[in-house]
Coordinates of N, CA and C in Angstrom, one line a residue:
X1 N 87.4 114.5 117.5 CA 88.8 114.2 117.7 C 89.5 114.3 116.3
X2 N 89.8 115.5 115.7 CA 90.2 115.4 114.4 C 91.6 115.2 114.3
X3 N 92.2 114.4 113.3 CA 93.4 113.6 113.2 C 94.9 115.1 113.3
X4 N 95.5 114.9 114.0 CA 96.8 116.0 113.8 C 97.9 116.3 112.7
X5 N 98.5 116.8 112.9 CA 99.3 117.2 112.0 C 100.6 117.0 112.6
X6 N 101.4 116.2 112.6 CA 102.8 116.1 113.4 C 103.8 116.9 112.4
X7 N 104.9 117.8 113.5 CA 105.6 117.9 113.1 C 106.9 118.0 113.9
X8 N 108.4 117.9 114.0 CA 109.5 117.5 114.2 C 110.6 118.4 114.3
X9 N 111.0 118.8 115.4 CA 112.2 119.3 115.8 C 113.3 119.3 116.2
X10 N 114.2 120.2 115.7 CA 115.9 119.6 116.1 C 116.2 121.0 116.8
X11 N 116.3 121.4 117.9 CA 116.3 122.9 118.3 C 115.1 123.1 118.1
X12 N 115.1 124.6 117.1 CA 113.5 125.0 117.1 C 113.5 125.1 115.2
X13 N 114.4 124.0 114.5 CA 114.7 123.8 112.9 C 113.7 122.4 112.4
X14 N 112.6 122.8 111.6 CA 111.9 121.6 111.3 C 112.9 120.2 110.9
X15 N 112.2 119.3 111.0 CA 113.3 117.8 110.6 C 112.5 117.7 109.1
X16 N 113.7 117.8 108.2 CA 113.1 116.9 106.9 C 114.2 115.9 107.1
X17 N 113.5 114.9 105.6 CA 114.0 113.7 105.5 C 115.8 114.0 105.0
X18 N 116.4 113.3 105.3 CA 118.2 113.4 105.5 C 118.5 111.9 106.0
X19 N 119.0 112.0 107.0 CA 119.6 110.9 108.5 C 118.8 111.1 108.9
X20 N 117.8 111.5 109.4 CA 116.2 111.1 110.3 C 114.8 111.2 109.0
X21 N 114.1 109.7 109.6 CA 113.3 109.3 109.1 C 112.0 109.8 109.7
X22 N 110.8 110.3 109.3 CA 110.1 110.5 110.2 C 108.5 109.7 109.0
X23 N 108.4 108.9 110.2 CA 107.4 107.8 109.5 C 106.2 108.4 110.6
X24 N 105.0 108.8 110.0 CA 103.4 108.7 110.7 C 102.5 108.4 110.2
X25 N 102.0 107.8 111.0 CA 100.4 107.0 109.8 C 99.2 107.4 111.0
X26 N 98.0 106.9 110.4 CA 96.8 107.3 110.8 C 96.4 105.6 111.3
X27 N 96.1 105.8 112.6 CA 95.1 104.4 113.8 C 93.9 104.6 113.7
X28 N 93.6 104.0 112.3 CA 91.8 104.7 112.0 C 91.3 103.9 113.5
X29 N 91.6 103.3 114.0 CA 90.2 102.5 115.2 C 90.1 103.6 116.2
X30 N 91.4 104.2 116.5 CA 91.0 105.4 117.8 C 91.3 106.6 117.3
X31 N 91.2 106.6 115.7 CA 91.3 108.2 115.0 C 92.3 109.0 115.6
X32 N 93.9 108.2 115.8 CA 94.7 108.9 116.1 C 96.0 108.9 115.3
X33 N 96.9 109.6 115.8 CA 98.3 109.4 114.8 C 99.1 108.8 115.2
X34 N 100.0 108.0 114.6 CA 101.2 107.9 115.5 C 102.6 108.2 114.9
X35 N 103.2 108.8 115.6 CA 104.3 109.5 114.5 C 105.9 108.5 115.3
X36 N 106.5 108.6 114.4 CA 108.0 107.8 115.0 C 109.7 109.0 113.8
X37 N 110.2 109.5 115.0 CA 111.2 109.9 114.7 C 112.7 108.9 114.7
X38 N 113.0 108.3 113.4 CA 114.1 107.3 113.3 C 115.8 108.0 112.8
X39 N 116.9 107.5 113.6 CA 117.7 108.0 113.2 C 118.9 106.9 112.8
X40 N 119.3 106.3 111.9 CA 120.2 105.3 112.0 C 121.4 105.5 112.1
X41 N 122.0 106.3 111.9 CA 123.8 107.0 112.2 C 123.5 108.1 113.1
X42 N 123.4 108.1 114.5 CA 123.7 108.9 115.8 C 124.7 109.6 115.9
X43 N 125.6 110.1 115.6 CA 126.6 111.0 116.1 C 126.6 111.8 117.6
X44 N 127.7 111.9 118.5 CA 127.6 112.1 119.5 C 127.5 113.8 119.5
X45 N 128.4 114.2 118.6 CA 128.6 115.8 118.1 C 127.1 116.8 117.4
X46 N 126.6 115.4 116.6 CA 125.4 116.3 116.1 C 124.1 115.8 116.5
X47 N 124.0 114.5 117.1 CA 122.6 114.3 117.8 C 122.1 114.3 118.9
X48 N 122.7 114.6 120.2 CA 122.9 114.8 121.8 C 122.3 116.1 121.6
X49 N 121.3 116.0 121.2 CA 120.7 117.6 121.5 C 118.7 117.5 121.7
X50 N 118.3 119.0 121.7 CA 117.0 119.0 122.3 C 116.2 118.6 120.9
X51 N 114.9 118.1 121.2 CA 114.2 117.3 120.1 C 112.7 117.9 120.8
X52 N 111.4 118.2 119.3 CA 109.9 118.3 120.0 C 109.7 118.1 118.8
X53 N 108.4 117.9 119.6 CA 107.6 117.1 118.3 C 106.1 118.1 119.0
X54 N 105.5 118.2 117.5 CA 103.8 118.6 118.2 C 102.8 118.1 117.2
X55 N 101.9 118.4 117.6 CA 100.5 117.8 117.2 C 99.6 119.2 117.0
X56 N 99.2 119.5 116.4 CA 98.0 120.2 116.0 C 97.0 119.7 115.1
X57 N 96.1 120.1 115.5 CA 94.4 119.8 114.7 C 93.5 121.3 115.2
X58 N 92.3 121.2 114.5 CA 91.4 122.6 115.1 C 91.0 122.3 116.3
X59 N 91.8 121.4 117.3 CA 90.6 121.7 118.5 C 92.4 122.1 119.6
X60 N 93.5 122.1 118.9 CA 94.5 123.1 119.4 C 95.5 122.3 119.0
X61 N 96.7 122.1 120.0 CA 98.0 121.3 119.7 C 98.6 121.2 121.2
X62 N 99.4 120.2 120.9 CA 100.4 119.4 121.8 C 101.2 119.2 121.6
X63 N 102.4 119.8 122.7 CA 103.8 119.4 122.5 C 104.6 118.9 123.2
X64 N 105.7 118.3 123.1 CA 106.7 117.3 124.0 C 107.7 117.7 124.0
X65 N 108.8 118.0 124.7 CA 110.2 118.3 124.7 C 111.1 116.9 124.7
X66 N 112.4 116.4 124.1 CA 112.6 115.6 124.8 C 114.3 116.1 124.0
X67 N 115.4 115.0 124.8 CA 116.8 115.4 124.6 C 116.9 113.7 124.5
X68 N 118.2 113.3 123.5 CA 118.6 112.3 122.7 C 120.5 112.8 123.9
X69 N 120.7 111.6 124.5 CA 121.8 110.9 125.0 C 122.6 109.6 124.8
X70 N 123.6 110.1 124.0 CA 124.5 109.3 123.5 C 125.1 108.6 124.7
X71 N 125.7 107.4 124.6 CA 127.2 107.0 125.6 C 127.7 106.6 124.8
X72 N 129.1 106.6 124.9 CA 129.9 106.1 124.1 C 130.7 105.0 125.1
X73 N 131.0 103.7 124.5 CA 131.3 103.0 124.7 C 133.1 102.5 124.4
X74 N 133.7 101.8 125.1 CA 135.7 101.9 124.7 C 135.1 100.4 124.5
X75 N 135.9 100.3 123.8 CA 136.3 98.5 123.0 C 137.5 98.2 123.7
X76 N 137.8 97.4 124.9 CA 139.2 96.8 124.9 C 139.6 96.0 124.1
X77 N 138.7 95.2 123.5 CA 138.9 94.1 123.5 C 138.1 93.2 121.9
X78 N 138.2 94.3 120.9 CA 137.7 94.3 119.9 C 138.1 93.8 119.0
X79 N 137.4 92.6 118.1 CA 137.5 91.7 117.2 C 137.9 92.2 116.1

């Protein structure tokens, strides 16, 4: 089970570090990865869009599709 290689997408454009964080470390006990894509300023215009992430090692790779959904919320009644 050799450890992966994550990597991070916005469309089909690698994510470097900017407004998204991408933190991964190694779970030596089950010799796995775990990878976390962070973003702290969301925009509805620039981050409502499609997101993958994959994994490769020599025994192949794995990928995920997923889509980031904003709501926006009205303040009536804001301090």
């Amino acid at each position: 089970k050799p450890i992966p290689e994550i990597s991070w997408y916005k469309h089909d454009d690698p994510i470097v570090d900017g407004l998204f964080k991408v933190q991964s470390k190694e779970v030596s006990r089950k010799m796995e990865m775990e990878s976390t894509l962070r973003c702290d300023k969301v925009t509805l215009e620039d981050d409502n869009e499609s997101y993958r992430i994959v994994a490769n090692n020599t025994a192949g790779s794995a990928t995920h599709d997923f889509s980031i959904i904003g709501i926006v919320h009205t303040c009536t009644r804001c301090i």
